[in-house]
Tab-separated table of N, CA and C and ligand atoms in Angstrom:
chain	number	residue	atom	x	y	z
A	1042	MET	N	-94.332	49.228	-40.775
A	1042	MET	CA	-95.317	48.733	-41.850
A	1042	MET	C	-95.482	49.586	-42.865
A	1043	LYS	N	-95.163	48.988	-44.111
A	1043	LYS	CA	-94.814	49.374	-45.460
A	1043	LYS	C	-96.321	49.746	-46.056
A	1044	LYS	N	-96.662	51.104	-46.251
A	1044	LYS	CA	-98.335	51.476	-46.485
A	1044	LYS	C	-98.267	52.066	-47.741
A	1045	VAL	N	-99.296	51.359	-48.757
A	1045	VAL	CA	-99.565	51.397	-50.116
A	1045	VAL	C	-100.666	52.183	-50.177
A	1046	ILE	N	-100.785	52.954	-51.388
A	1046	ILE	CA	-101.858	53.556	-51.728
A	1046	ILE	C	-102.255	53.563	-53.262
A	1047	THR	N	-103.369	53.223	-53.761
A	1047	THR	CA	-104.020	53.329	-55.131
A	1047	THR	C	-105.073	54.191	-55.167
A	1048	TYR	N	-105.309	54.527	-56.647
A	1048	TYR	CA	-106.683	55.657	-56.692
A	1048	TYR	C	-107.351	55.027	-57.917
A	1049	GLY	N	-108.621	55.071	-57.935
A	1049	GLY	CA	-109.247	54.645	-59.193
A	1049	GLY	C	-111.034	54.596	-58.938
A	1050	THR	N	-111.893	54.660	-59.948
A	1050	THR	CA	-113.095	54.498	-59.794
A	1050	THR	C	-113.624	53.097	-59.570
A	1051	PHE	N	-113.031	52.023	-60.185
A	1051	PHE	CA	-113.344	50.403	-59.793
A	1051	PHE	C	-114.769	50.436	-60.077
A	1052	ASP	N	-115.121	50.614	-61.177
A	1052	ASP	CA	-116.649	50.283	-61.296
A	1052	ASP	C	-116.860	49.219	-62.156
A	1053	LEU	N	-117.764	48.207	-61.757
A	1053	LEU	CA	-118.030	47.050	-62.543
A	1053	LEU	C	-116.834	46.318	-62.154
A	1054	LEU	N	-116.600	45.927	-60.955
A	1054	LEU	CA	-115.196	45.266	-60.572
A	1054	LEU	C	-115.056	43.914	-61.332
A	1055	HIS	N	-113.593	43.795	-61.976
A	1055	HIS	CA	-113.359	42.789	-62.938
A	1055	HIS	C	-111.957	42.388	-62.359
A	1056	TRP	N	-111.636	41.248	-62.829
A	1056	TRP	CA	-110.385	40.690	-62.609
A	1056	TRP	C	-109.147	41.192	-62.868
A	1057	GLY	N	-109.453	42.467	-63.964
A	1057	GLY	CA	-108.136	43.354	-64.155
A	1057	GLY	C	-107.889	44.166	-62.921
A	1058	HIS	N	-108.836	44.711	-62.201
A	1058	HIS	CA	-108.692	45.889	-60.691
A	1058	HIS	C	-108.263	44.686	-59.739
A	1059	ILE	N	-108.751	43.638	-59.674
A	1059	ILE	CA	-108.399	42.459	-58.657
A	1059	ILE	C	-106.711	42.248	-58.896
A	1060	GLU	N	-106.469	41.852	-60.191
A	1060	GLU	CA	-104.974	41.872	-60.255
A	1060	GLU	C	-103.876	43.219	-59.741
A	1061	LEU	N	-104.314	44.222	-60.027
A	1061	LEU	CA	-103.675	45.398	-59.825
A	1061	LEU	C	-103.789	45.351	-58.233
A	1062	LEU	N	-105.010	45.291	-57.641
A	1062	LEU	CA	-105.224	45.454	-56.113
A	1062	LEU	C	-104.129	44.431	-55.426
A	1063	LYS	N	-104.016	43.323	-55.821
A	1063	LYS	CA	-103.066	42.040	-55.537
A	1063	LYS	C	-101.877	42.453	-55.291
A	1064	ARG	N	-101.441	42.834	-56.838
A	1064	ARG	CA	-100.088	43.428	-56.868
A	1064	ARG	C	-99.728	44.238	-55.803
A	1065	ALA	N	-100.667	45.272	-55.873
A	1065	ALA	CA	-100.189	46.444	-54.936
A	1065	ALA	C	-99.967	45.925	-53.709
A	1066	LYS	N	-101.185	45.070	-52.712
A	1066	LYS	CA	-100.989	44.876	-51.528
A	1066	LYS	C	-99.610	43.924	-51.356
A	1067	GLU	N	-99.581	42.781	-52.388
A	1067	GLU	CA	-98.022	42.267	-52.309
A	1067	GLU	C	-96.600	43.081	-52.068
A	1068	MET	N	-96.625	44.289	-52.295
A	1068	MET	CA	-95.897	45.272	-52.253
A	1068	MET	C	-95.506	45.858	-51.332
A	1069	GLY	N	-96.445	45.737	-49.984
A	1069	GLY	CA	-96.258	46.048	-48.705
A	1069	GLY	C	-97.123	45.686	-47.852
A	1070	ASP	N	-97.762	46.338	-46.795
A	1070	ASP	CA	-98.317	45.550	-45.980
A	1070	ASP	C	-99.756	46.202	-45.681
A	1071	TYR	N	-99.979	47.346	-46.010
A	1071	TYR	CA	-101.455	47.854	-45.762
A	1071	TYR	C	-101.791	48.643	-46.993
A	1072	LEU	N	-102.927	48.139	-47.621
A	1072	LEU	CA	-103.158	48.878	-48.871
A	1072	LEU	C	-104.393	49.922	-48.654
A	1073	ILE	N	-104.178	51.270	-48.861
A	1073	ILE	CA	-105.412	51.875	-49.111
A	1073	ILE	C	-105.636	52.172	-50.535
A	1074	VAL	N	-107.164	52.039	-50.700
A	1074	VAL	CA	-107.604	52.401	-51.790
A	1074	VAL	C	-108.612	54.130	-51.919
A	1075	ALA	N	-108.008	54.351	-52.787
A	1075	ALA	CA	-108.944	56.028	-52.853
A	1075	ALA	C	-109.571	55.942	-53.983
A	1076	ILE	N	-110.909	55.734	-53.866
A	1076	ILE	CA	-112.353	55.355	-54.604
A	1076	ILE	C	-112.883	56.895	-55.108
A	1077	SER	N	-112.826	56.961	-56.482
A	1077	SER	CA	-113.441	58.221	-57.058
A	1077	SER	C	-114.869	58.367	-56.411
A	1078	THR	N	-115.463	59.672	-56.113
A	1078	THR	CA	-116.730	59.701	-55.679
A	1078	THR	C	-117.324	59.976	-56.965
A	1079	ASP	N	-118.448	60.203	-57.063
A	1079	ASP	CA	-119.478	60.172	-58.419
A	1079	ASP	C	-119.514	61.730	-58.932
A	1080	GLU	N	-119.061	62.623	-58.014
A	1080	GLU	CA	-118.913	63.924	-58.135
A	1080	GLU	C	-117.457	64.242	-58.974
A	1081	PHE	N	-116.632	63.190	-58.606
A	1081	PHE	CA	-115.040	63.565	-59.230
A	1081	PHE	C	-115.034	62.689	-60.623
A	1082	ASN	N	-116.004	61.546	-60.454
A	1082	ASN	CA	-115.983	60.689	-61.747
A	1082	ASN	C	-116.492	61.877	-62.800
A	1083	GLN	N	-117.521	62.817	-62.300
A	1083	GLN	CA	-117.976	63.633	-63.667
A	1083	GLN	C	-116.689	64.723	-64.252
A	1084	LEU	N	-115.947	64.976	-63.061
A	1084	LEU	CA	-114.574	65.712	-63.601
A	1084	LEU	C	-113.639	64.526	-64.414
A	1085	LYS	N	-113.628	63.361	-64.208
A	1085	LYS	CA	-113.048	62.517	-65.280
A	1085	LYS	C	-113.445	62.216	-66.275
A	1086	HIS	N	-114.969	62.740	-66.635
A	1086	HIS	CA	-115.927	62.361	-67.768
A	1086	HIS	C	-116.085	60.688	-67.753
A	1087	LYS	N	-116.168	60.343	-66.498
A	1087	LYS	CA	-116.603	58.868	-66.230
A	1087	LYS	C	-117.913	58.715	-65.684
A	1088	GLU	N	-118.864	58.035	-66.284
A	1088	GLU	CA	-119.948	57.861	-65.488
A	1088	GLU	C	-120.175	56.117	-64.869
A	1089	ALA	N	-119.834	56.421	-63.788
A	1089	ALA	CA	-120.047	54.957	-63.095
A	1089	ALA	C	-121.395	54.304	-62.945
A	1090	TYR	N	-121.488	52.891	-63.391
A	1090	TYR	CA	-122.726	51.938	-62.711
A	1090	TYR	C	-123.248	52.050	-61.650
A	1091	HIS	N	-121.982	51.811	-60.819
A	1091	HIS	CA	-122.202	51.558	-59.077
A	1091	HIS	C	-122.201	52.983	-58.957
A	1092	SER	N	-123.062	53.359	-57.729
A	1092	SER	CA	-122.667	54.626	-56.853
A	1092	SER	C	-121.478	54.571	-56.155
A	1093	PHE	N	-121.102	55.706	-55.631
A	1093	PHE	CA	-119.651	55.580	-54.361
A	1093	PHE	C	-119.979	54.691	-53.525
A	1094	PRO	N	-121.060	54.675	-52.938
A	1094	PRO	CA	-121.285	53.971	-51.675
A	1094	PRO	C	-121.310	52.313	-51.980
A	1095	HIS	N	-121.877	52.242	-53.267
A	1095	HIS	CA	-121.709	50.556	-53.679
A	1095	HIS	C	-120.189	50.267	-54.028
A	1096	ARG	N	-119.744	51.069	-54.829
A	1096	ARG	CA	-118.082	50.939	-55.245
A	1096	ARG	C	-117.621	50.380	-53.957
A	1097	LYS	N	-117.779	51.389	-52.876
A	1097	LYS	CA	-117.095	51.572	-51.557
A	1097	LYS	C	-116.913	49.992	-50.897
A	1098	LEU	N	-118.065	49.794	-51.011
A	1098	LEU	CA	-118.819	48.398	-49.941
A	1098	LEU	C	-118.114	47.644	-50.728
A	1099	ILE	N	-118.280	46.986	-52.260
A	1099	ILE	CA	-117.358	46.105	-52.701
A	1099	ILE	C	-115.947	46.002	-52.441
A	1100	LEU	N	-115.308	47.611	-52.773
A	1100	LEU	CA	-113.707	47.276	-52.332
A	1100	LEU	C	-113.502	47.011	-50.981
A	1101	GLU	N	-114.387	47.284	-49.961
A	1101	GLU	CA	-114.008	46.926	-48.955
A	1101	GLU	C	-114.184	45.496	-48.206
A	1102	SER	N	-114.712	44.873	-49.250
A	1102	SER	CA	-114.980	43.455	-48.922
A	1102	SER	C	-113.714	42.501	-49.634
A	1103	ILE	N	-112.786	43.386	-50.369
A	1103	ILE	CA	-111.522	42.394	-51.016
A	1103	ILE	C	-110.627	42.145	-50.047
A	1104	ARG	N	-110.162	40.977	-50.005
A	1104	ARG	CA	-108.667	40.845	-48.953
A	1104	ARG	C	-108.171	41.512	-49.218
A	1105	TYR	N	-107.506	42.350	-50.084
A	1105	TYR	CA	-106.162	42.780	-50.348
A	1105	TYR	C	-106.099	44.439	-49.946
A	1106	VAL	N	-107.683	44.895	-49.819
A	1106	VAL	CA	-107.862	46.211	-49.265
A	1106	VAL	C	-108.162	46.327	-48.133
A	1107	ASP	N	-107.196	47.080	-47.196
A	1107	ASP	CA	-107.202	47.425	-45.693
A	1107	ASP	C	-108.238	48.546	-45.223
A	1108	GLN	N	-108.231	49.584	-46.345
A	1108	GLN	CA	-108.924	50.919	-46.149
A	1108	GLN	C	-109.384	51.495	-47.357
A	1109	VAL	N	-110.376	51.864	-47.446
A	1109	VAL	CA	-110.842	52.619	-48.521
A	1109	VAL	C	-111.336	54.276	-48.279
A	1110	ILE	N	-110.604	55.280	-48.990
A	1110	ILE	CA	-111.042	56.653	-48.691
A	1110	ILE	C	-111.884	57.315	-49.970
A	1111	PRO	N	-112.256	58.278	-50.085
A	1111	PRO	CA	-112.850	58.950	-51.129
A	1111	PRO	C	-111.605	59.799	-51.868
A	1112	GLU	N	-111.668	59.724	-53.260
A	1112	GLU	CA	-110.871	60.360	-54.068
A	1112	GLU	C	-111.822	61.438	-54.710
A	1113	GLU	N	-111.615	62.822	-54.354
A	1113	GLU	CA	-112.515	63.687	-54.588
A	1113	GLU	C	-111.847	64.676	-55.373
A	1114	ASN	N	-110.689	64.891	-55.800
A	1114	ASN	CA	-110.284	65.777	-56.763
A	1114	ASN	C	-108.630	65.417	-57.160
A	1115	TRP	N	-108.372	65.989	-57.932
A	1115	TRP	CA	-106.933	65.665	-58.635
A	1115	TRP	C	-105.753	66.121	-57.619
A	1116	ASP	N	-106.052	66.886	-56.681
A	1116	ASP	CA	-104.739	67.561	-56.022
A	1116	ASP	C	-104.723	66.709	-54.673
A	1117	GLN	N	-105.471	65.910	-54.159
A	1117	GLN	CA	-105.260	65.568	-52.947
A	1117	GLN	C	-104.156	64.388	-52.599
A	1118	LYS	N	-103.572	63.968	-53.818
A	1118	LYS	CA	-102.697	62.686	-53.424
A	1118	LYS	C	-101.186	63.022	-52.609
A	1119	ILE	N	-100.799	64.364	-52.495
A	1119	ILE	CA	-99.537	64.650	-51.729
A	1119	ILE	C	-100.230	64.698	-50.377
A	1120	THR	N	-101.201	65.447	-50.289
A	1120	THR	CA	-102.085	65.339	-48.736
A	1120	THR	C	-102.252	64.138	-48.214
A	1121	ASP	N	-102.719	63.094	-49.368
A	1121	ASP	CA	-103.105	62.193	-48.834
A	1121	ASP	C	-101.880	61.195	-48.197
A	1122	VAL	N	-100.764	60.969	-49.139
A	1122	VAL	CA	-99.489	60.799	-48.554
A	1122	VAL	C	-98.910	60.855	-47.619
A	1123	LYS	N	-99.120	62.227	-47.230
A	1123	LYS	CA	-98.311	62.578	-45.882
A	1123	LYS	C	-99.384	62.455	-44.843
A	1124	LYS	N	-100.648	62.452	-44.807
A	1124	LYS	CA	-101.837	62.063	-43.999
A	1124	LYS	C	-101.745	60.602	-43.431
A	1125	TYR	N	-101.581	59.771	-44.430
A	1125	TYR	CA	-101.808	58.480	-43.990
A	1125	TYR	C	-100.249	57.574	-43.881
A	1126	GLY	N	-99.445	58.504	-44.175
A	1126	GLY	CA	-98.011	57.916	-43.890
A	1126	GLY	C	-97.636	56.791	-44.865
A	1127	ILE	N	-97.975	57.343	-46.333
A	1127	ILE	CA	-97.754	56.209	-47.340
A	1127	ILE	C	-96.372	56.089	-47.947
A	1128	ASP	N	-95.681	54.916	-48.070
A	1128	ASP	CA	-94.519	54.885	-48.832
A	1128	ASP	C	-94.272	54.445	-49.908
A	1129	LEU	N	-95.610	53.993	-50.534
A	1129	LEU	CA	-95.338	53.437	-52.085
A	1129	LEU	C	-96.878	54.109	-52.543
A	1130	PHE	N	-96.903	54.534	-53.751
A	1130	PHE	CA	-98.015	54.819	-54.579
A	1130	PHE	C	-97.865	54.005	-55.522
A	1131	VAL	N	-98.985	53.264	-56.163
A	1131	VAL	CA	-99.207	52.446	-57.248
A	1131	VAL	C	-100.424	52.557	-58.268
A	1132	MET	N	-99.910	52.726	-59.317
A	1132	MET	CA	-101.378	52.957	-60.524
A	1132	MET	C	-100.929	52.031	-61.488
A	1133	GLY	N	-101.660	51.629	-62.226
A	1133	GLY	CA	-101.583	50.740	-64.004
A	1133	GLY	C	-100.694	51.850	-64.653
A	1134	ASP	N	-100.102	51.087	-65.529
A	1134	ASP	CA	-99.311	51.974	-66.136
A	1134	ASP	C	-99.954	52.910	-67.326
A	1135	ASP	N	-101.200	52.940	-67.677
A	1135	ASP	CA	-101.850	53.662	-68.543
A	1135	ASP	C	-101.490	55.183	-67.882
A	1136	TRP	N	-101.279	55.091	-66.505
A	1136	TRP	CA	-101.122	56.614	-66.213
A	1136	TRP	C	-99.509	56.771	-65.780
A	1137	ARG	N	-98.883	55.807	-66.640
A	1137	ARG	CA	-97.211	56.158	-66.302
A	1137	ARG	C	-96.673	57.298	-66.528
A	1138	GLY	N	-95.862	57.864	-65.834
A	1138	GLY	CA	-95.310	59.447	-65.599
A	1138	GLY	C	-96.431	60.725	-65.080
A	1139	GLU	N	-97.599	60.181	-65.298
A	1139	GLU	CA	-98.390	61.212	-64.723
A	1139	GLU	C	-98.654	61.588	-63.262
A	1140	PHE	N	-97.938	60.544	-62.452
A	1140	PHE	CA	-97.974	61.017	-60.827
A	1140	PHE	C	-96.442	61.199	-60.102
A	1141	ASP	N	-95.526	61.270	-61.326
A	1141	ASP	CA	-93.887	61.380	-60.952
A	1141	ASP	C	-93.745	62.367	-59.837
A	1142	PHE	N	-94.561	63.473	-59.808
A	1142	PHE	CA	-94.462	64.497	-58.957
A	1142	PHE	C	-94.588	63.912	-57.321
A	1143	LEU	N	-95.233	62.874	-57.572
A	1143	LEU	CA	-94.919	62.094	-56.090
A	1143	LEU	C	-93.812	61.780	-55.536
A	1144	LYS	N	-92.880	61.667	-56.322
A	1144	LYS	CA	-91.544	60.656	-56.036
A	1144	LYS	C	-90.819	61.680	-55.022
A	1145	ASP	N	-91.265	62.830	-54.655
A	1145	ASP	CA	-90.617	63.712	-53.890
A	1145	ASP	C	-91.221	63.260	-52.273
A	1146	TYR	N	-92.031	62.287	-52.272
A	1146	TYR	CA	-92.969	62.115	-51.280
A	1146	TYR	C	-92.950	60.698	-50.826
A	1147	CYS	N	-92.884	59.692	-51.717
A	1147	CYS	CA	-92.841	58.324	-51.737
A	1147	CYS	C	-92.632	57.712	-53.075
A	1148	GLU	N	-92.275	56.539	-52.852
A	1148	GLU	CA	-91.997	55.415	-53.796
A	1148	GLU	C	-93.211	55.501	-54.684
A	1149	VAL	N	-92.874	55.728	-56.091
A	1149	VAL	CA	-94.210	55.893	-57.419
A	1149	VAL	C	-93.744	54.338	-58.287
A	1150	VAL	N	-94.774	53.643	-58.065
A	1150	VAL	CA	-94.532	52.398	-59.173
A	1150	VAL	C	-95.790	52.374	-60.044
A	1151	TYR	N	-95.623	51.991	-61.413
A	1151	TYR	CA	-96.637	51.909	-62.404
A	1151	TYR	C	-96.549	50.429	-62.763
A	1152	LEU	N	-97.995	49.645	-62.645
A	1152	LEU	CA	-97.759	48.136	-62.780
A	1152	LEU	C	-98.294	48.148	-64.105
A	1153	PRO	N	-97.943	47.133	-64.829
A	1153	PRO	CA	-98.637	46.761	-66.237
A	1153	PRO	C	-100.131	46.556	-65.962
A	1154	ARG	N	-100.762	46.961	-66.723
A	1154	ARG	CA	-102.395	47.012	-66.871
A	1154	ARG	C	-102.561	45.541	-67.442
A	1155	THR	N	-103.656	44.743	-66.873
A	1155	THR	CA	-104.139	43.536	-67.266
A	1155	THR	C	-104.735	43.552	-68.286
A	1156	LYS	N	-104.222	42.865	-69.425
A	1156	LYS	CA	-104.818	42.800	-70.825
A	1156	LYS	C	-106.247	42.299	-70.680
A	1157	GLY	N	-106.658	42.687	-71.855
A	1157	GLY	CA	-108.274	41.632	-72.360
A	1157	GLY	C	-109.439	42.148	-71.030
A	1158	ILE	N	-109.182	42.865	-70.732
A	1158	ILE	CA	-110.502	43.287	-69.925
A	1158	ILE	C	-110.334	44.806	-69.489
A	1159	SER	N	-111.655	45.391	-69.398
A	1159	SER	CA	-111.568	46.687	-68.868
A	1159	SER	C	-113.431	46.841	-68.833
A	1160	THR	N	-113.559	47.805	-67.680
A	1160	THR	CA	-115.446	48.372	-67.739
A	1160	THR	C	-115.995	48.589	-69.005
A	1161	THR	N	-115.175	49.286	-69.840
A	1161	THR	CA	-115.589	50.013	-70.845
A	1161	THR	C	-115.897	48.551	-71.827
A	1162	GLN	N	-115.314	47.849	-71.855
A	1162	GLN	CA	-115.471	46.442	-72.860
A	1162	GLN	C	-116.513	45.737	-72.286
A	1163	ILE	N	-116.642	45.963	-71.032
A	1163	ILE	CA	-117.841	44.926	-70.486
A	1163	ILE	C	-118.928	45.685	-70.904
A	1164	LYS	N	-119.199	46.877	-70.747
A	1164	LYS	CA	-120.426	47.568	-71.201
A	1164	LYS	C	-120.627	47.611	-72.617
A	1165	ASP	N	-119.539	47.511	-73.444
A	1165	ASP	CA	-119.758	47.534	-75.025
A	1165	ASP	C	-119.934	46.024	-75.342
A	1166	ASP	N	-119.663	45.009	-74.547
A	1166	ASP	CA	-119.922	43.604	-74.634
A	1166	ASP	C	-121.412	43.433	-74.711
A	1167	LEU	N	-121.995	44.091	-73.665
A	1167	LEU	CA	-123.379	43.983	-73.120
A	1167	LEU	C	-124.453	44.614	-73.689
A	1168	LYS	N	-123.795	45.664	-74.606
A	1168	LYS	CA	-125.029	46.187	-75.569
A	1168	LYS	C	-125.483	45.237	-76.697
B	952	LIG	N1	-106.521	48.700	-64.415
B	952	LIG	C1	-105.209	47.397	-64.911
B	952	LIG	N2	-105.816	46.440	-65.922
B	952	LIG	C2	-107.426	46.657	-66.185
B	952	LIG	C3	-108.107	47.626	-65.651
B	952	LIG	C4	-107.691	48.475	-64.943
B	952	LIG	O1	-104.618	47.183	-64.263
B	952	LIG	N3	-107.329	45.978	-67.312
B	952	LIG	C5	-106.059	49.447	-63.132
B	952	LIG	C6	-105.838	50.956	-64.110
B	952	LIG	O2	-104.448	51.292	-64.389
B	952	LIG	C7	-105.956	51.641	-62.286
B	952	LIG	C8	-107.097	50.551	-61.543
B	952	LIG	O3	-106.945	49.605	-62.033
B	952	LIG	O4	-104.722	51.561	-61.861
B	952	LIG	C9	-108.105	51.214	-61.441
B	952	LIG	O5	-108.661	51.428	-62.690
B	952	LIG	P1	-110.076	52.374	-63.052
B	952	LIG	O6	-110.861	52.468	-62.045
B	952	LIG	O7	-110.443	52.786	-64.651
B	952	LIG	O8	-109.225	53.783	-62.499
B	952	LIG	P2	-109.125	55.251	-63.394
B	952	LIG	O9	-110.686	55.591	-64.084
B	952	LIG	O10	-108.153	55.231	-64.241
B	952	LIG	O11	-108.937	56.332	-62.421
B	952	LIG	O12	-106.418	59.640	-59.742
B	952	LIG	C10	-106.312	58.536	-60.766
B	952	LIG	C11	-107.745	58.211	-61.330
B	952	LIG	O13	-108.844	57.887	-60.105
B	952	LIG	C12	-107.381	56.843	-61.994
């Protein structure tokens, strides 16, 4: 069974997130999503509209997602890859190169971001 992992805040879930999760799942058999805790979001200078429990509940309802775990810091990825027996790490290509250190532990793929949508754009458009 090919296990895939991806990380993110996934706030105000939108179709760009879904396209990422769909493609990530299609590259394997089992998709784990590590969702940023509210505390870690502060480290990322991100303020999510939905709380961690609510973002987790929403992600767990998505057909492409098999398991949701917390992302608490920048340094847990190697441990996660080992702990969950991950074969493939996937992120949107706004992160291209940032996680290449994981290539010693699993396959690393950066997928093209979906154009025309972002959580920031949603917030701005609603103002
Ligand atoms: N994404 C995408 N297309 C968009 C918006 C987002 O493909 N239009 C992807 C991002 O590239 C990322 C994932 O969806 O792979 C989640 O996006 P965010 O919640 O913005 O994630 P981010 O805050 O970048 O957190 O340790 C990694 C970080 O936790 C990533």
